[in-house]
Amino acid sequence: MTKILTCYLKDVDTFNGRFKWLWKEKSTLRKKKEEFLETLRTHFKQQQSAIHKVFPKKRMEMLDYVIYNLVATGIQAIHSKTLMKKFNVSKSTVSRFVRSLKATPFMIVARYIKEDTTGAHPDSYVFILKSHKNFHHICDEIFFAHDTTGVQTLQQEEMTTPVTRPVTHPESTENVDTPSLEADKSPDAFINLDLPVNHINNHLMSVSQSLAYIKGVPKKVNQVYAGKYGHQLQDFYARIQNAAKAVKRDTEIEIEKEQVHEIAYTSIVGLDKYVHEANQQGNPLSLRDMCRLIYQIAKNQFYEST
């Protein structure tokens, strides 16, 4: 089962907005891009392959473009349609490019959950460069992950983010107001390519409390939120089931298991937005608060569906 983790585009924009000055350093960006591509060439050579075989023709052009963006701040959000239009390629070509990039030990590839709660969107990506000096800040400020325990499995995991606007070109990055953050204008804001892979992996954060499958929780909820909430999902689902029983008792209408599972997912999507806003404001919700909130959200949704 693929675990999916979440972040929000506005956090990516806020983070990148602090480093807008970097886009003026075109010669440095090109140099850092070439250094990273050389690292990739060495990696594939050690694998008895070659970069032009893994990224042939148009995919190499896409790689050049994405890496140029990534070496600046360490994170980039982009829609597959942007790549399709810019490089005149098919959706399947973009998908193959992303799979090849994610298979390297240097990258985390994220996806997003649409804000209309329809689930993980397959056509937008957030690329995170593990070797970038901003990596810890990205984990902390965008994914709200502060633990730095082992995360080798994240190399193969997908993450998701509600993207509403892709970063399509370095010069078009929006300048976001971030009064609580100061722009880092030191050379150290750029990528560090000198760290060995083992050192990087040893310092990857654990974005999830647990990557284990949470028993007794619907599959879709597990796929999207097990990484973020871990066994708290069992508490949430128990409250959702209580809400279903309360509505059934009040309305005398039968509630099917499939309906409970669907409302469980949409309720947790709603809860996650409250959790995110509370974290942004520096007032994280307690488990008790979240349980009370999820019960009320679910109860309202059951009433609306009857």
mmCIF file of C-alpha atoms in Angstrom:
data_model
loop_
_atom_site.group_PDB
_atom_site.id
_atom_site.type_symbol
_atom_site.label_atom_id
_atom_site.label_comp_id
_atom_site.label_asym_id
_atom_site.label_seq_id
_atom_site.Cartn_x
_atom_site.Cartn_y
_atom_site.Cartn_z
ATOM 1 C CA MET A 1 0.000 0.000 0.000
ATOM 2 C CA THR A 2 1.309 3.445 -0.919
ATOM 3 C CA LYS A 3 1.388 5.926 1.966
ATOM 4 C CA ILE A 4 0.479 9.487 1.010
ATOM 5 C CA LEU A 5 1.526 12.520 3.064
ATOM 6 C CA THR A 6 0.226 16.053 2.783
ATOM 7 C CA CYS A 7 1.366 19.654 2.530
ATOM 8 C CA TYR A 8 -0.134 22.844 1.129
ATOM 9 C CA LEU A 9 0.919 24.953 -1.851
ATOM 10 C CA LYS A 10 0.569 28.225 0.049
ATOM 11 C CA ASP A 11 3.289 26.951 2.391
ATOM 12 C CA VAL A 12 5.522 26.149 -0.590
ATOM 13 C CA ASP A 13 4.875 29.634 -2.003
ATOM 14 C CA THR A 14 5.575 31.269 1.350
ATOM 15 C CA PHE A 15 8.814 29.338 1.701
ATOM 16 C CA ASN A 16 10.013 30.079 -1.837
ATOM 17 C CA GLY A 17 8.974 33.722 -1.529
ATOM 18 C CA ARG A 18 11.710 34.243 1.045
ATOM 19 C CA PHE A 19 14.333 33.296 -1.526
ATOM 20 C CA LYS A 20 13.062 35.231 -4.526
ATOM 21 C CA TRP A 21 16.419 36.992 -4.770
ATOM 22 C CA LEU A 22 18.012 33.649 -5.730
ATOM 23 C CA TRP A 23 16.372 33.729 -9.157
ATOM 24 C CA LYS A 24 18.643 36.661 -10.062
ATOM 25 C CA GLU A 25 21.701 34.455 -9.526
ATOM 26 C CA LYS A 26 21.293 32.751 -12.890
ATOM 27 C CA SER A 27 24.939 31.813 -13.361
ATOM 28 C CA THR A 28 25.063 30.242 -9.894
ATOM 29 C CA LEU A 29 21.831 28.351 -10.527
ATOM 30 C CA ARG A 30 23.183 26.996 -13.812
ATOM 31 C CA LYS A 31 26.418 25.946 -12.094
ATOM 32 C CA LYS A 32 24.566 24.204 -9.250
ATOM 33 C CA LYS A 33 22.263 22.529 -11.752
ATOM 34 C CA GLU A 34 25.226 21.130 -13.707
ATOM 35 C CA GLU A 35 26.838 19.947 -10.485
ATOM 36 C CA PHE A 36 23.702 18.058 -9.559
ATOM 37 C CA LEU A 37 23.367 16.566 -13.055
ATOM 38 C CA GLU A 38 26.960 15.388 -12.763
ATOM 39 C CA THR A 39 26.053 13.750 -9.445
ATOM 40 C CA LEU A 40 23.208 11.979 -11.250
ATOM 41 C CA ARG A 41 25.550 10.852 -14.046
ATOM 42 C CA THR A 42 27.915 9.365 -11.473
ATOM 43 C CA HIS A 43 25.024 7.641 -9.710
ATOM 44 C CA PHE A 44 23.745 6.002 -12.891
ATOM 45 C CA LYS A 45 27.251 5.011 -13.925
ATOM 46 C CA GLN A 46 27.630 3.214 -10.593
ATOM 47 C CA GLN A 47 24.350 1.483 -11.389
ATOM 48 C CA GLN A 48 25.844 0.412 -14.738
ATOM 49 C CA SER A 49 23.435 2.660 -16.581
ATOM 50 C CA ALA A 50 23.554 6.171 -18.018
ATOM 51 C CA ILE A 51 21.582 9.334 -17.472
ATOM 52 C CA HIS A 52 20.606 9.584 -21.151
ATOM 53 C CA LYS A 53 19.109 6.082 -20.953
ATOM 54 C CA VAL A 54 17.042 6.847 -17.858
ATOM 55 C CA PHE A 55 16.059 10.301 -19.123
ATOM 56 C CA PRO A 56 16.055 10.136 -22.937
ATOM 57 C CA LYS A 57 15.366 13.125 -25.182
ATOM 58 C CA LYS A 58 12.409 15.146 -23.872
ATOM 59 C CA ARG A 59 12.715 13.670 -20.408
ATOM 60 C CA MET A 60 16.243 15.022 -20.217
ATOM 61 C CA GLU A 61 14.927 18.463 -21.122
ATOM 62 C CA MET A 62 12.341 18.181 -18.341
ATOM 63 C CA LEU A 63 15.050 17.065 -15.920
ATOM 64 C CA ASP A 64 17.176 20.088 -16.802
ATOM 65 C CA TYR A 65 14.201 22.385 -16.195
ATOM 66 C CA VAL A 66 13.105 20.844 -12.896
ATOM 67 C CA ILE A 67 16.614 20.695 -11.438
ATOM 68 C CA TYR A 68 17.236 24.343 -12.338
ATOM 69 C CA ASN A 69 14.221 25.243 -10.209
ATOM 70 C CA LEU A 70 15.112 22.862 -7.388
ATOM 71 C CA VAL A 71 18.708 23.903 -6.765
ATOM 72 C CA ALA A 72 17.526 27.364 -5.758
ATOM 73 C CA THR A 73 15.262 26.634 -2.790
ATOM 74 C CA GLY A 74 15.041 22.834 -2.573
ATOM 75 C CA ILE A 75 11.332 22.546 -3.357
ATOM 76 C CA GLN A 76 9.168 23.112 -6.427
ATOM 77 C CA ALA A 77 5.467 22.597 -7.176
ATOM 78 C CA ILE A 78 4.435 22.067 -10.790
ATOM 79 C CA HIS A 79 1.472 20.682 -12.717
ATOM 80 C CA SER A 80 1.907 17.906 -15.264
ATOM 81 C CA LYS A 81 0.065 20.034 -17.844
ATOM 82 C CA THR A 82 2.786 22.668 -17.507
ATOM 83 C CA LEU A 83 5.443 20.114 -18.440
ATOM 84 C CA MET A 84 3.278 18.650 -21.194
ATOM 85 C CA LYS A 85 2.763 22.064 -22.800
ATOM 86 C CA LYS A 86 6.291 23.375 -22.298
ATOM 87 C CA PHE A 87 8.015 20.308 -23.738
ATOM 88 C CA ASN A 88 5.249 19.109 -26.090
ATOM 89 C CA VAL A 89 5.023 15.683 -24.504
ATOM 90 C CA SER A 90 2.236 13.314 -23.476
ATOM 91 C CA LYS A 91 0.941 12.741 -19.987
ATOM 92 C CA SER A 92 2.492 9.271 -19.960
ATOM 93 C CA THR A 93 5.910 10.759 -20.779
ATOM 94 C CA VAL A 94 5.594 13.100 -17.803
ATOM 95 C CA SER A 95 4.600 10.150 -15.606
ATOM 96 C CA ARG A 96 7.625 8.134 -16.726
ATOM 97 C CA PHE A 97 9.862 11.139 -16.079
ATOM 98 C CA VAL A 98 8.513 11.525 -12.548
ATOM 99 C CA ARG A 99 8.883 7.805 -11.793
ATOM 100 C CA SER A 100 12.500 7.865 -12.947
ATOM 101 C CA LEU A 101 13.252 10.937 -10.860
ATOM 102 C CA LYS A 102 11.588 9.483 -7.775
ATOM 103 C CA ALA A 103 13.581 6.277 -8.155
ATOM 104 C CA THR A 104 16.845 8.139 -7.514
ATOM 105 C CA PRO A 105 18.110 8.431 -3.920
ATOM 106 C CA PHE A 106 18.142 12.234 -4.130
ATOM 107 C CA MET A 107 14.484 13.152 -4.433
ATOM 108 C CA ILE A 108 11.111 13.017 -2.714
ATOM 109 C CA VAL A 109 8.159 13.462 -5.057
ATOM 110 C CA ALA A 110 4.928 14.727 -3.527
ATOM 111 C CA ARG A 111 1.375 14.965 -4.807
ATOM 112 C CA TYR A 112 -1.598 16.905 -3.538
ATOM 113 C CA ILE A 113 -5.093 16.429 -2.156
ATOM 114 C CA LYS A 114 -7.646 18.658 -3.825
ATOM 115 C CA GLU A 115 -9.396 21.061 -1.477
ATOM 116 C CA ASP A 116 -12.772 19.787 -2.655
ATOM 117 C CA THR A 117 -11.912 16.511 -0.822
ATOM 118 C CA THR A 118 -11.990 14.371 -3.961
ATOM 119 C CA GLY A 119 -8.721 12.739 -2.968
ATOM 120 C CA ALA A 120 -5.145 12.610 -4.149
ATOM 121 C CA HIS A 121 -4.694 14.376 -7.468
ATOM 122 C CA PRO A 122 -2.429 12.459 -9.862
ATOM 123 C CA ASP A 123 -1.451 15.353 -12.119
ATOM 124 C CA SER A 124 0.486 17.763 -9.915
ATOM 125 C CA TYR A 125 3.809 17.278 -8.195
ATOM 126 C CA VAL A 126 5.918 18.775 -5.450
ATOM 127 C CA PHE A 127 9.608 17.920 -5.835
ATOM 128 C CA ILE A 128 11.829 18.054 -2.732
ATOM 129 C CA LEU A 129 15.604 17.828 -3.042
ATOM 130 C CA LYS A 130 17.002 15.806 -0.141
ATOM 131 C CA SER A 131 20.540 17.166 -0.440
ATOM 132 C CA HIS A 132 19.499 20.824 -0.261
ATOM 133 C CA LYS A 133 20.529 22.827 2.788
ATOM 134 C CA ASN A 134 16.925 23.954 3.152
ATOM 135 C CA PHE A 135 15.694 20.374 3.554
ATOM 136 C CA HIS A 136 15.210 20.514 7.330
ATOM 137 C CA HIS A 137 13.408 23.852 7.038
ATOM 138 C CA ILE A 138 11.169 22.443 4.306
ATOM 139 C CA CYS A 139 10.258 19.488 6.502
ATOM 140 C CA ASP A 140 9.622 21.698 9.507
ATOM 141 C CA GLU A 141 7.767 24.586 7.889
ATOM 142 C CA ILE A 142 5.895 22.854 5.060
ATOM 143 C CA PHE A 143 5.285 19.351 6.400
ATOM 144 C CA PHE A 144 5.279 20.244 10.126
ATOM 145 C CA ALA A 145 7.669 17.360 10.757
ATOM 146 C CA HIS A 146 10.209 18.023 13.464
ATOM 147 C CA ASP A 147 11.533 14.525 14.182
ATOM 148 C CA THR A 148 14.805 13.507 12.510
ATOM 149 C CA THR A 149 14.650 9.728 12.944
ATOM 150 C CA GLY A 150 15.280 7.215 10.170
ATOM 151 C CA VAL A 151 13.197 7.485 7.051
ATOM 152 C CA GLN A 152 14.753 5.354 4.371
ATOM 153 C CA THR A 153 11.265 4.266 3.267
ATOM 154 C CA LEU A 154 10.242 7.831 2.425
ATOM 155 C CA GLN A 155 12.450 7.587 -0.638
ATOM 156 C CA GLN A 156 9.772 5.398 -2.171
ATOM 157 C CA GLU A 157 6.757 7.153 -0.641
ATOM 158 C CA GLU A 158 4.463 9.606 -2.329
ATOM 159 C CA MET A 159 3.401 12.802 -0.609
ATOM 160 C CA THR A 160 0.481 15.030 -1.471
ATOM 161 C CA THR A 161 -0.267 18.722 -1.399
ATOM 162 C CA PRO A 162 -3.334 20.797 -2.258
ATOM 163 C CA VAL A 163 -1.801 22.708 -5.160
ATOM 164 C CA THR A 164 -3.891 25.521 -6.565
ATOM 165 C CA ARG A 165 -1.234 27.205 -8.704
ATOM 166 C CA PRO A 166 1.882 25.570 -10.145
ATOM 167 C CA VAL A 167 5.298 27.205 -10.016
ATOM 168 C CA THR A 168 5.843 27.196 -13.748
ATOM 169 C CA HIS A 169 8.984 29.286 -14.169
ATOM 170 C CA PRO A 170 11.669 30.567 -11.789
ATOM 171 C CA GLU A 171 11.143 34.185 -12.779
ATOM 172 C CA SER A 172 7.385 33.923 -12.184
ATOM 173 C CA THR A 173 7.557 32.793 -8.557
ATOM 174 C CA GLU A 174 5.123 34.873 -6.542
ATOM 175 C CA ASN A 175 6.540 37.204 -3.895
ATOM 176 C CA VAL A 176 4.738 36.114 -0.751
ATOM 177 C CA ASP A 177 4.488 38.300 2.331
ATOM 178 C CA THR A 178 6.194 36.522 5.220
ATOM 179 C CA PRO A 179 6.671 39.051 8.031
ATOM 180 C CA SER A 180 7.706 36.404 10.554
ATOM 181 C CA LEU A 181 10.491 35.059 8.330
ATOM 182 C CA GLU A 182 13.683 36.679 7.147
ATOM 183 C CA ALA A 183 15.102 35.903 3.720
ATOM 184 C CA ASP A 184 18.365 34.003 3.829
ATOM 185 C CA LYS A 185 20.701 35.813 1.427
ATOM 186 C CA SER A 186 23.810 33.867 2.302
ATOM 187 C CA PRO A 187 25.492 31.536 -0.192
ATOM 188 C CA ASP A 188 24.542 28.667 2.143
ATOM 189 C CA ALA A 189 20.959 29.003 0.933
ATOM 190 C CA PHE A 190 22.064 27.012 -2.104
ATOM 191 C CA ILE A 191 22.251 23.268 -2.442
ATOM 192 C CA ASN A 192 24.986 21.336 -0.665
ATOM 193 C CA LEU A 193 26.224 18.590 -2.988
ATOM 194 C CA ASP A 194 29.148 17.580 -0.792
ATOM 195 C CA LEU A 195 27.186 15.565 1.751
ATOM 196 C CA PRO A 196 27.419 11.780 1.286
ATOM 197 C CA VAL A 197 24.126 10.001 0.746
ATOM 198 C CA ASN A 198 24.402 8.174 4.093
ATOM 199 C CA HIS A 199 24.748 11.469 5.927
ATOM 200 C CA ILE A 200 21.715 12.853 4.116
ATOM 201 C CA ASN A 201 19.588 9.785 4.803
ATOM 202 C CA ASN A 202 20.602 9.729 8.462
ATOM 203 C CA HIS A 203 19.256 13.245 8.807
ATOM 204 C CA LEU A 204 16.006 12.869 6.881
ATOM 205 C CA MET A 205 13.020 13.718 9.028
ATOM 206 C CA SER A 206 10.214 11.324 9.777
ATOM 207 C CA VAL A 207 7.207 12.995 8.227
ATOM 208 C CA SER A 208 4.969 10.394 9.780
ATOM 209 C CA GLN A 209 4.428 9.117 13.290
ATOM 210 C CA SER A 210 4.047 5.625 11.880
ATOM 211 C CA LEU A 211 4.157 4.137 8.407
ATOM 212 C CA ALA A 212 2.359 0.980 9.549
ATOM 213 C CA TYR A 213 -1.143 0.192 8.362
ATOM 214 C CA ILE A 214 -3.607 1.290 11.044
ATOM 215 C CA LYS A 215 -6.050 -1.529 11.779
ATOM 216 C CA GLY A 216 -9.760 -0.849 11.976
ATOM 217 C CA VAL A 217 -9.593 2.257 9.788
ATOM 218 C CA PRO A 218 -10.980 2.530 6.205
ATOM 219 C CA LYS A 219 -8.448 1.906 3.440
ATOM 220 C CA LYS A 220 -8.692 5.360 1.842
ATOM 221 C CA VAL A 221 -8.154 7.060 5.222
ATOM 222 C CA ASN A 222 -5.136 4.819 5.783
ATOM 223 C CA GLN A 223 -3.631 5.594 2.396
ATOM 224 C CA VAL A 224 -3.846 9.339 2.848
ATOM 225 C CA TYR A 225 -3.507 9.973 6.577
ATOM 226 C CA ALA A 226 -1.778 7.013 8.280
ATOM 227 C CA GLY A 227 1.568 8.719 7.775
ATOM 228 C CA LYS A 228 0.426 11.948 9.396
ATOM 229 C CA TYR A 229 -1.857 10.875 12.239
ATOM 230 C CA GLY A 230 -0.781 7.309 12.940
ATOM 231 C CA HIS A 231 -2.861 5.524 15.572
ATOM 232 C CA GLN A 232 -4.809 8.693 16.287
ATOM 233 C CA LEU A 233 -6.878 7.623 13.286
ATOM 234 C CA GLN A 234 -8.403 4.911 15.456
ATOM 235 C CA ASP A 235 -9.622 7.575 17.885
ATOM 236 C CA PHE A 236 -10.987 9.659 15.009
ATOM 237 C CA TYR A 237 -12.770 6.705 13.423
ATOM 238 C CA ALA A 238 -14.333 5.710 16.756
ATOM 239 C CA ARG A 239 -15.821 9.231 17.040
ATOM 240 C CA ILE A 240 -17.043 9.054 13.447
ATOM 241 C CA GLN A 241 -18.780 5.743 14.175
ATOM 242 C CA ASN A 242 -20.351 7.297 17.293
ATOM 243 C CA ALA A 243 -21.583 10.191 15.144
ATOM 244 C CA ALA A 244 -23.153 7.712 12.699
ATOM 245 C CA LYS A 245 -24.915 5.914 15.571
ATOM 246 C CA ALA A 246 -26.228 9.209 16.954
ATOM 247 C CA VAL A 247 -27.636 10.283 13.588
ATOM 248 C CA LYS A 248 -29.131 6.838 13.012
ATOM 249 C CA ARG A 249 -30.801 7.009 16.417
ATOM 250 C CA ASP A 250 -32.193 10.504 15.742
ATOM 251 C CA THR A 251 -33.368 9.922 12.177
ATOM 252 C CA GLU A 252 -34.070 6.164 12.243
ATOM 253 C CA ILE A 253 -32.397 6.016 8.834
ATOM 254 C CA GLU A 254 -30.041 3.145 8.073
ATOM 255 C CA ILE A 255 -26.471 4.241 7.364
ATOM 256 C CA GLU A 256 -24.501 1.877 5.131
ATOM 257 C CA LYS A 257 -20.900 0.878 5.852
ATOM 258 C CA GLU A 258 -19.731 2.436 2.573
ATOM 259 C CA GLN A 259 -21.294 5.752 3.591
ATOM 260 C CA VAL A 260 -19.508 5.639 6.949
ATOM 261 C CA HIS A 261 -16.200 5.025 5.165
ATOM 262 C CA GLU A 262 -16.734 7.902 2.738
ATOM 263 C CA ILE A 263 -17.764 10.353 5.445
ATOM 264 C CA ALA A 264 -14.839 9.176 7.558
ATOM 265 C CA TYR A 265 -12.516 10.305 4.777
ATOM 266 C CA THR A 266 -14.198 13.646 4.060
ATOM 267 C CA SER A 267 -14.460 14.395 7.786
ATOM 268 C CA ILE A 268 -10.744 13.824 8.304
ATOM 269 C CA VAL A 269 -10.005 16.012 5.279
ATOM 270 C CA GLY A 270 -12.011 18.731 7.022
ATOM 271 C CA LEU A 271 -10.259 18.114 10.335
ATOM 272 C CA ASP A 272 -6.871 18.257 8.627
ATOM 273 C CA LYS A 273 -7.583 21.801 7.451
ATOM 274 C CA TYR A 274 -8.310 22.884 11.030
ATOM 275 C CA VAL A 275 -5.151 21.137 12.222
ATOM 276 C CA HIS A 276 -3.117 22.868 9.536
ATOM 277 C CA GLU A 277 -4.506 26.315 10.391
ATOM 278 C CA ALA A 278 -3.911 25.735 14.101
ATOM 279 C CA ASN A 279 -0.314 24.699 13.416
ATOM 280 C CA GLN A 280 0.199 27.773 11.260
ATOM 281 C CA GLN A 281 -1.013 29.955 14.133
ATOM 282 C CA GLY A 282 1.243 28.207 16.618
ATOM 283 C CA ASN A 283 -1.686 26.689 18.549
ATOM 284 C CA PRO A 284 -1.671 22.953 17.770
ATOM 285 C CA LEU A 285 -4.827 21.042 18.653
ATOM 286 C CA SER A 286 -4.748 18.365 21.335
ATOM 287 C CA LEU A 287 -6.047 14.854 20.615
ATOM 288 C CA ARG A 288 -9.095 15.656 22.739
ATOM 289 C CA ASP A 289 -9.784 18.787 20.691
ATOM 290 C CA MET A 290 -9.387 16.887 17.426
ATOM 291 C CA CYS A 291 -11.720 14.104 18.585
ATOM 292 C CA ARG A 292 -14.416 16.601 19.574
ATOM 293 C CA LEU A 293 -14.028 18.388 16.259
ATOM 294 C CA ILE A 294 -14.099 15.237 14.114
ATOM 295 C CA TYR A 295 -17.256 14.053 15.887
ATOM 296 C CA GLN A 296 -19.060 17.296 15.081
ATOM 297 C CA ILE A 297 -17.817 17.412 11.486
ATOM 298 C CA ALA A 298 -18.878 13.819 10.866
ATOM 299 C CA LYS A 299 -22.242 14.284 12.559
ATOM 300 C CA ASN A 300 -23.030 17.305 10.377
ATOM 301 C CA GLN A 301 -22.043 15.385 7.255
ATOM 302 C CA PHE A 302 -24.216 12.397 8.205
ATOM 303 C CA TYR A 303 -27.188 14.695 8.746
ATOM 304 C CA GLU A 304 -26.583 16.389 5.381
ATOM 305 C CA SER A 305 -26.456 13.027 3.606
ATOM 306 C CA THR A 306 -29.711 11.677 5.077
#
